[in-house]
Every structure is written in C-alpha cells, then in structure tokens.
mmCIF file of C-alpha atoms in Angstrom:
data_model
loop_
_atom_site.group_PDB
_atom_site.id
_atom_site.type_symbol
_atom_site.label_atom_id
_atom_site.label_comp_id
_atom_site.label_asym_id
_atom_site.label_seq_id
_atom_site.Cartn_x
_atom_site.Cartn_y
_atom_site.Cartn_z
ATOM 1 C CA MET W 1 -2.450 -12.816 -2.700
ATOM 2 C CA THR W 2 -2.523 -15.048 0.441
ATOM 3 C CA VAL W 3 0.800 -15.963 2.495
ATOM 4 C CA GLU W 4 0.845 -19.438 3.643
ATOM 5 C CA PRO W 5 3.801 -21.796 5.139
ATOM 6 C CA GLY W 6 6.376 -22.373 3.299
ATOM 7 C CA ARG W 7 7.785 -26.033 1.973
ATOM 8 C CA CYS W 8 10.807 -25.264 4.013
ATOM 9 C CA GLY W 9 9.263 -22.796 6.763
ATOM 10 C CA GLU W 10 9.470 -19.297 4.878
ATOM 11 C CA ALA W 11 6.836 -17.245 3.600
ATOM 12 C CA LEU W 12 5.511 -18.376 0.129
ATOM 13 C CA SER W 13 2.797 -15.843 -1.330
ATOM 14 C CA LEU W 14 0.792 -17.075 -3.843
ATOM 15 C CA GLY W 15 1.282 -14.954 -6.982
ATOM 16 C CA PRO W 16 -2.101 -14.373 -10.213
ATOM 17 C CA ALA W 17 -2.976 -17.587 -11.849
ATOM 18 C CA LEU W 18 -0.702 -18.023 -14.862
ATOM 19 C CA ALA W 19 -1.480 -18.932 -18.627
ATOM 20 C CA ALA W 20 -0.153 -22.100 -20.360
ATOM 21 C CA GLY W 21 1.722 -19.351 -22.156
ATOM 22 C CA ASP W 22 2.342 -17.523 -20.012
ATOM 23 C CA GLU W 23 6.671 -16.962 -19.141
ATOM 24 C CA PHE W 24 7.611 -18.758 -16.163
ATOM 25 C CA PRO W 25 11.438 -18.580 -15.969
ATOM 26 C CA PHE W 26 12.114 -21.244 -13.073
ATOM 27 C CA VAL W 27 14.874 -23.517 -13.560
ATOM 28 C CA CYS W 28 15.641 -25.584 -10.281
ATOM 29 C CA ALA W 29 19.158 -24.801 -9.223
ATOM 30 C CA GLY W 30 19.316 -29.146 -6.908
ATOM 31 C CA CYS W 31 19.668 -27.231 -4.357
ATOM 32 C CA GLY W 32 17.561 -29.473 -1.829
ATOM 33 C CA GLY W 33 16.449 -26.718 0.014
ATOM 34 C CA CYS W 34 12.679 -27.570 -0.958
ATOM 35 C CA CYS W 35 13.682 -31.009 0.836
ATOM 36 C CA ARG W 36 14.953 -29.604 4.011
ATOM 37 C CA LYS W 37 13.115 -28.421 7.744
ATOM 38 C CA ARG W 38 9.541 -29.122 4.947
ATOM 39 C CA ARG W 39 6.379 -29.336 7.003
ATOM 40 C CA ASP W 40 5.113 -33.033 5.998
ATOM 41 C CA LEU W 41 3.551 -33.532 2.872
ATOM 42 C CA VAL W 42 -0.154 -35.128 1.593
ATOM 43 C CA LEU W 43 -0.537 -38.484 -0.574
ATOM 44 C CA SER W 44 -2.389 -39.386 -3.362
ATOM 45 C CA GLY W 45 -3.558 -42.457 -3.916
ATOM 46 C CA TYR W 46 -0.928 -42.107 -7.578
ATOM 47 C CA ASP W 47 1.713 -40.531 -5.160
ATOM 48 C CA LEU W 48 1.868 -43.789 -3.438
ATOM 49 C CA TYR W 49 1.384 -46.168 -6.369
ATOM 50 C CA ARG W 50 4.427 -44.466 -8.198
ATOM 51 C CA ILE W 51 6.505 -44.745 -5.128
ATOM 52 C CA ALA W 52 5.705 -47.971 -4.451
ATOM 53 C CA ARG W 53 6.485 -48.978 -8.399
ATOM 54 C CA ARG W 54 9.226 -47.598 -7.536
ATOM 55 C CA LEU W 55 10.184 -48.958 -4.591
ATOM 56 C CA TYR W 56 9.584 -52.188 -5.234
ATOM 57 C CA LEU W 57 7.314 -53.169 -2.364
ATOM 58 C CA PRO W 58 3.191 -53.016 -1.765
ATOM 59 C CA PRO W 59 1.451 -49.527 -0.958
ATOM 60 C CA ARG W 60 0.666 -50.198 2.179
ATOM 61 C CA VAL W 61 4.333 -51.111 3.015
ATOM 62 C CA VAL W 62 5.568 -48.157 1.475
ATOM 63 C CA ALA W 63 2.657 -46.289 3.866
ATOM 64 C CA GLN W 64 3.170 -48.007 7.451
ATOM 65 C CA ALA W 65 6.877 -47.100 6.665
ATOM 66 C CA PHE W 66 6.950 -43.593 5.431
ATOM 67 C CA CYS W 67 3.381 -41.875 5.935
ATOM 68 C CA LYS W 68 1.236 -41.097 8.591
ATOM 69 C CA SER W 69 -2.122 -41.690 7.653
ATOM 70 C CA TYR W 70 -5.045 -39.635 9.610
ATOM 71 C CA ILE W 71 -8.802 -38.332 8.887
ATOM 72 C CA ALA W 72 -8.050 -35.580 7.147
ATOM 73 C CA PRO W 73 -10.790 -32.962 9.708
ATOM 74 C CA GLN W 74 -12.155 -30.672 6.621
ATOM 75 C CA SER W 75 -12.578 -33.322 4.263
ATOM 76 C CA CYS W 76 -13.362 -36.316 6.395
ATOM 77 C CA LEU W 77 -11.363 -38.821 4.743
ATOM 78 C CA PRO W 78 -9.050 -41.361 4.811
ATOM 79 C CA ALA W 79 -5.469 -39.654 4.317
ATOM 80 C CA LEU W 80 -1.551 -39.741 3.624
ATOM 81 C CA ARG W 81 0.956 -37.637 4.743
ATOM 82 C CA LEU W 82 4.509 -37.858 4.110
ATOM 83 C CA THR W 83 6.364 -38.327 7.031
ATOM 84 C CA PRO W 84 10.620 -36.641 6.985
ATOM 85 C CA SER W 85 12.978 -38.021 9.175
ATOM 86 C CA PRO W 86 13.123 -37.605 13.385
ATOM 87 C CA GLU W 87 16.867 -36.691 12.989
ATOM 88 C CA THR W 88 17.088 -34.487 9.757
ATOM 89 C CA GLY W 89 13.908 -32.749 9.802
ATOM 90 C CA ASP W 90 14.631 -33.448 6.201
ATOM 91 C CA CYS W 91 12.311 -36.397 3.174
ATOM 92 C CA ARG W 92 12.736 -39.320 4.090
ATOM 93 C CA PHE W 93 14.196 -40.002 0.635
ATOM 94 C CA LEU W 94 16.627 -37.175 0.574
ATOM 95 C CA GLU W 95 20.093 -38.456 -0.146
ATOM 96 C CA GLY W 96 23.074 -37.330 -0.485
ATOM 97 C CA GLY W 97 21.548 -33.836 -1.764
ATOM 98 C CA ALA W 98 19.975 -35.220 -4.619
ATOM 99 C CA CYS W 99 15.924 -37.868 -4.371
ATOM 100 C CA VAL W 100 16.495 -41.026 -5.159
ATOM 101 C CA ILE W 101 12.547 -41.013 -5.925
ATOM 102 C CA HIS W 102 13.136 -38.452 -8.474
ATOM 103 C CA GLU W 103 10.882 -40.498 -11.248
ATOM 104 C CA ALA W 104 8.087 -40.873 -9.010
ATOM 105 C CA ARG W 105 8.555 -37.325 -6.855
ATOM 106 C CA PRO W 106 5.255 -37.012 -5.106
ATOM 107 C CA LEU W 107 2.846 -34.035 -7.462
ATOM 108 C CA ALA W 108 3.648 -31.005 -5.033
ATOM 109 C CA CYS W 109 7.171 -31.857 -5.288
ATOM 110 C CA ALA W 110 7.237 -32.334 -9.053
ATOM 111 C CA LEU W 111 4.672 -28.347 -9.586
ATOM 112 C CA TYR W 112 7.439 -26.871 -7.009
ATOM 113 C CA PRO W 113 7.464 -24.126 -6.699
ATOM 114 C CA LEU W 114 3.910 -23.642 -8.000
ATOM 115 C CA GLY W 115 0.776 -24.171 -6.741
ATOM 116 C CA GLN W 116 -2.271 -26.392 -8.424
ATOM 117 C CA CYS W 117 -5.615 -25.412 -7.633
ATOM 118 C CA ILE W 118 -8.251 -28.319 -9.226
ATOM 119 C CA ASP W 119 -11.593 -26.742 -9.708
ATOM 120 C CA PRO W 120 -13.438 -30.182 -8.248
ATOM 121 C CA ASP W 121 -17.057 -29.264 -10.446
ATOM 122 C CA THR W 122 -15.654 -28.688 -14.407
ATOM 123 C CA GLY W 123 -12.146 -29.803 -13.752
ATOM 124 C CA ALA W 124 -10.128 -27.093 -14.689
ATOM 125 C CA VAL W 125 -6.650 -26.825 -13.243
ATOM 126 C CA ALA W 126 -4.855 -23.782 -12.718
ATOM 127 C CA TYR W 127 -1.455 -22.738 -11.093
ATOM 128 C CA HIS W 128 0.103 -19.984 -9.660
ATOM 129 C CA ALA W 129 3.893 -19.645 -8.715
ATOM 130 C CA GLN W 130 4.700 -19.044 -4.901
ATOM 131 C CA LEU W 131 7.012 -15.982 -4.399
ATOM 132 C CA PRO W 132 9.544 -15.445 -4.124
ATOM 133 C CA LEU W 133 11.246 -18.110 -6.474
ATOM 134 C CA CYS W 134 14.046 -19.825 -5.855
ATOM 135 C CA GLY W 135 16.112 -21.383 -8.498
ATOM 136 C CA LEU W 136 17.970 -20.300 -11.232
ATOM 137 C CA ARG W 137 15.773 -18.335 -14.746
ATOM 138 C CA ARG W 138 15.535 -19.350 -17.897
ATOM 139 C CA GLU W 139 14.118 -16.229 -19.877
ATOM 140 C CA GLY W 140 11.483 -16.947 -22.640
ATOM 141 C CA ARG W 141 10.279 -20.524 -21.209
ATOM 142 C CA THR W 142 6.644 -20.829 -21.063
ATOM 143 C CA LEU W 143 5.018 -23.056 -18.381
ATOM 144 C CA ARG W 144 3.390 -25.336 -21.075
ATOM 145 C CA GLN W 145 7.371 -25.921 -21.075
ATOM 146 C CA TYR W 146 8.446 -26.437 -17.674
ATOM 147 C CA LEU W 147 5.021 -28.521 -17.428
ATOM 148 C CA ALA W 148 6.468 -31.188 -20.197
ATOM 149 C CA ASP W 149 9.801 -30.774 -19.079
ATOM 150 C CA ALA W 150 8.468 -31.935 -15.078
ATOM 151 C CA ALA W 151 5.894 -34.675 -17.226
ATOM 152 C CA LEU W 152 3.067 -33.769 -15.504
ATOM 153 C CA ASP W 153 1.084 -33.306 -18.136
ATOM 154 C CA GLU W 154 1.477 -37.227 -19.293
ATOM 155 C CA ARG W 155 -0.224 -37.072 -15.670
ATOM 156 C CA ALA W 156 -2.881 -34.191 -15.131
ATOM 157 C CA GLY W 157 -5.791 -36.087 -16.126
ATOM 158 C CA THR W 158 -4.994 -38.702 -13.478
ATOM 159 C CA ASP W 159 -4.625 -36.495 -10.456
ATOM 160 C CA THR W 160 -7.494 -33.971 -11.977
ATOM 161 C CA ARG W 161 -9.757 -37.160 -11.789
ATOM 162 C CA TRP W 162 -8.263 -38.025 -8.030
ATOM 163 C CA ALA W 163 -9.474 -34.705 -6.578
ATOM 164 C CA VAL W 164 -13.101 -35.641 -8.131
ATOM 165 C CA VAL W 165 -13.456 -38.323 -6.474
ATOM 166 C CA CYS W 166 -11.920 -37.601 -3.252
ATOM 167 C CA THR W 167 -14.195 -34.062 -3.164
ATOM 168 C CA ARG W 168 -17.847 -35.752 -4.502
ATOM 169 C CA LEU W 169 -16.568 -38.659 -1.561
ATOM 170 C CA SER W 170 -15.976 -35.596 1.130
ATOM 171 C CA ARG W 171 -19.441 -34.860 0.528
ATOM 172 C CA ARG W 172 -20.932 -37.457 0.861
ATOM 173 C CA LEU W 173 -19.017 -38.587 4.336
ATOM 174 C CA GLN W 174 -19.567 -34.929 5.178
ATOM 175 C CA ASP W 175 -23.801 -35.182 4.187
ATOM 176 C CA ALA W 176 -24.544 -38.313 6.353
ATOM 177 C CA GLY W 177 -23.523 -36.564 8.466
ATOM 178 C CA GLY W 178 -19.718 -37.081 9.232
ATOM 179 C CA PRO W 179 -18.065 -38.977 12.128
ATOM 180 C CA ALA W 180 -21.545 -38.857 14.079
ATOM 181 C CA HIS W 181 -22.338 -41.419 11.451
ATOM 182 C CA PRO W 182 -22.482 -45.268 12.923
ATOM 183 C CA HIS W 183 -20.926 -46.505 10.318
ATOM 184 C CA PHE W 184 -18.468 -43.452 9.572
ATOM 185 C CA SER W 185 -15.277 -45.714 10.055
ATOM 186 C CA ALA W 186 -16.679 -49.049 8.238
ATOM 187 C CA ALA W 187 -16.776 -46.141 4.847
ATOM 188 C CA VAL W 188 -13.678 -44.761 6.025
ATOM 189 C CA HIS W 189 -12.361 -47.640 5.851
ATOM 190 C CA ARG W 190 -13.512 -48.814 2.210
ATOM 191 C CA ILE W 191 -12.802 -45.405 0.786
ATOM 192 C CA ALA W 192 -8.603 -45.684 2.318
ATOM 193 C CA ARG W 193 -9.160 -49.704 0.460
ATOM 194 C CA ALA W 194 -9.878 -47.738 -3.237
ATOM 195 C CA LEU W 195 -8.122 -44.708 -2.750
ATOM 196 C CA TYR W 196 -4.857 -46.133 -2.387
ATOM 197 C CA TRP W 197 -4.179 -49.650 -1.642
ATOM 198 C CA ASP W 198 -6.348 -52.655 -3.570
ATOM 199 C CA TYR W 199 -3.552 -51.610 -6.098
ATOM 200 C CA SER W 200 -1.424 -54.414 -8.039
ATOM 201 C CA LEU W 201 1.783 -52.918 -9.065
ATOM 202 C CA GLY W 202 1.931 -55.214 -12.006
ATOM 203 C CA ASP W 203 -1.329 -52.953 -13.936
ATOM 204 C CA GLU W 204 -1.631 -49.258 -14.370
ATOM 205 C CA PHE W 205 -3.443 -46.691 -12.223
ATOM 206 C CA TYR W 206 -6.166 -44.983 -13.446
ATOM 207 C CA PRO W 207 -7.940 -47.961 -14.985
ATOM 208 C CA GLN W 208 -7.638 -49.723 -11.156
ATOM 209 C CA PHE W 209 -8.732 -46.381 -9.384
ATOM 210 C CA GLN W 210 -11.921 -45.934 -12.150
ATOM 211 C CA ARG W 211 -12.280 -50.061 -11.158
ATOM 212 C CA ASN W 212 -12.382 -48.825 -7.454
ATOM 213 C CA VAL W 213 -14.418 -46.035 -6.945
ATOM 214 C CA GLU W 214 -17.019 -48.002 -9.453
ATOM 215 C CA ILE W 215 -16.817 -50.781 -6.731
ATOM 216 C CA LEU W 216 -16.728 -47.922 -3.857
ATOM 217 C CA LEU W 217 -20.011 -45.620 -4.836
ATOM 218 C CA PRO W 218 -22.698 -48.421 -4.198
ATOM 219 C CA LEU W 219 -21.496 -49.443 -1.107
ATOM 220 C CA LEU W 220 -21.228 -46.085 -0.019
ATOM 221 C CA GLU W 221 -24.740 -46.243 -0.879
ATOM 222 C CA ARG W 222 -25.702 -49.474 1.770
ATOM 223 C CA ILE W 223 -23.044 -48.543 4.488
ATOM 224 C CA LEU W 224 -23.979 -44.183 4.328
#
C-alpha cells in the first residue's frame, strides 16, 4: 500500500481496490475533521460549476474568490486548488462544524474516505479506502450503497469523461514540448476557458463541456 498525506495532515494508506458489492461499513460521523487543517483540494471544472451554481456566482468569480490558479507541473494543464482559510487552515466553506455547500461539495469531499482512480484509456473506475477509517461503522453496508447515498453514481459519467479529456489534453501539450512551445500560453488559456470558464449556470454542465471540447480540439491543432 502507498502512503500519501492525509486530508487532515495524518498519514493515510490506500487499501486494495473495492468491488461494488464489497462491504464498506463507513458512515460519516459529522466530526468535520476532513475539512480542518487540510491540504489544498484540486477542483474539476464540474466541481467549480456545481459550487458556482450553489453560490449563484459565475465560475470565474468563484475561482478568484476561493481558489488558486496554476499550471500543474506534471500535466501542464491549468488547474484550480480550493485554498483553505488563511486564519484557520480550515475549508472556507466550513461554518459551525457543517459544510455550507454540502449539496455541491467537490468530488474528493463526497468520496472521502475513498480514493478514486480512473483509467483514462478505458474509463474504468477503481475505488480504494483510505486507512485508517474515521467515522462510524454500519455492518453489511456495501460500496455500491455508499456511492449511491453520496450521489456519486449520478456524476460518475461526467467525472470519467473529465479525466479522459484532461489526460488527452495533457498528452497533446507534452508532445508539443510543454511550456517550451512558443504558443503554450495561448493553448493553456484556451484550455482553461473550455474546462472551467465558458459555462452558463442556467444550462447543464455536461452538454456544455462536450461542446467546449469539440470547439477546443481544432483550435489546438492550429496552435500547437
């Protein structure tokens, strides 16, 4: 098992992959520990859209207020991290021990304490429990039930498509030479618009995402 930093700073390890019918007895106790003293959280475009819709603010405004924009060094893609409160180190949406955007919480928050791995070539999704588990136990509960209760199965297709598209865009940027390419900045700017900014909150995310990607790919052919 591999060890990685925990969301609350503790060392966590990833257990073996879980099948949908495997027992997963975890039940959140509502302690808020995973929202406190935690590392920054990377948002997908769908995460940003959902938060923006919840706050009735444009995605770009939400990103400017609550996120740090940067170029991910490994993927060369534009990325967003949800920044914690500078005063407390807690998530900015944690108030009175509760998440004020719970219905629109990011994927990683909805998954916790699961880790999700998506194969960008096949679209296969694997889930791993981050150990040790916090919370309470409900014997007989399965992974399938946990995912359904967290409404994760409703967004699975969008999250998978996002991972596939981002992997393909990353490969294109890297094959072109990454930041060394003379038009890298222009390409990244256009990718950021397609992935994060060009969305109407009055329309559903996925059709807009698909349309943005269809417009983006021919442009990249000319830029890179």
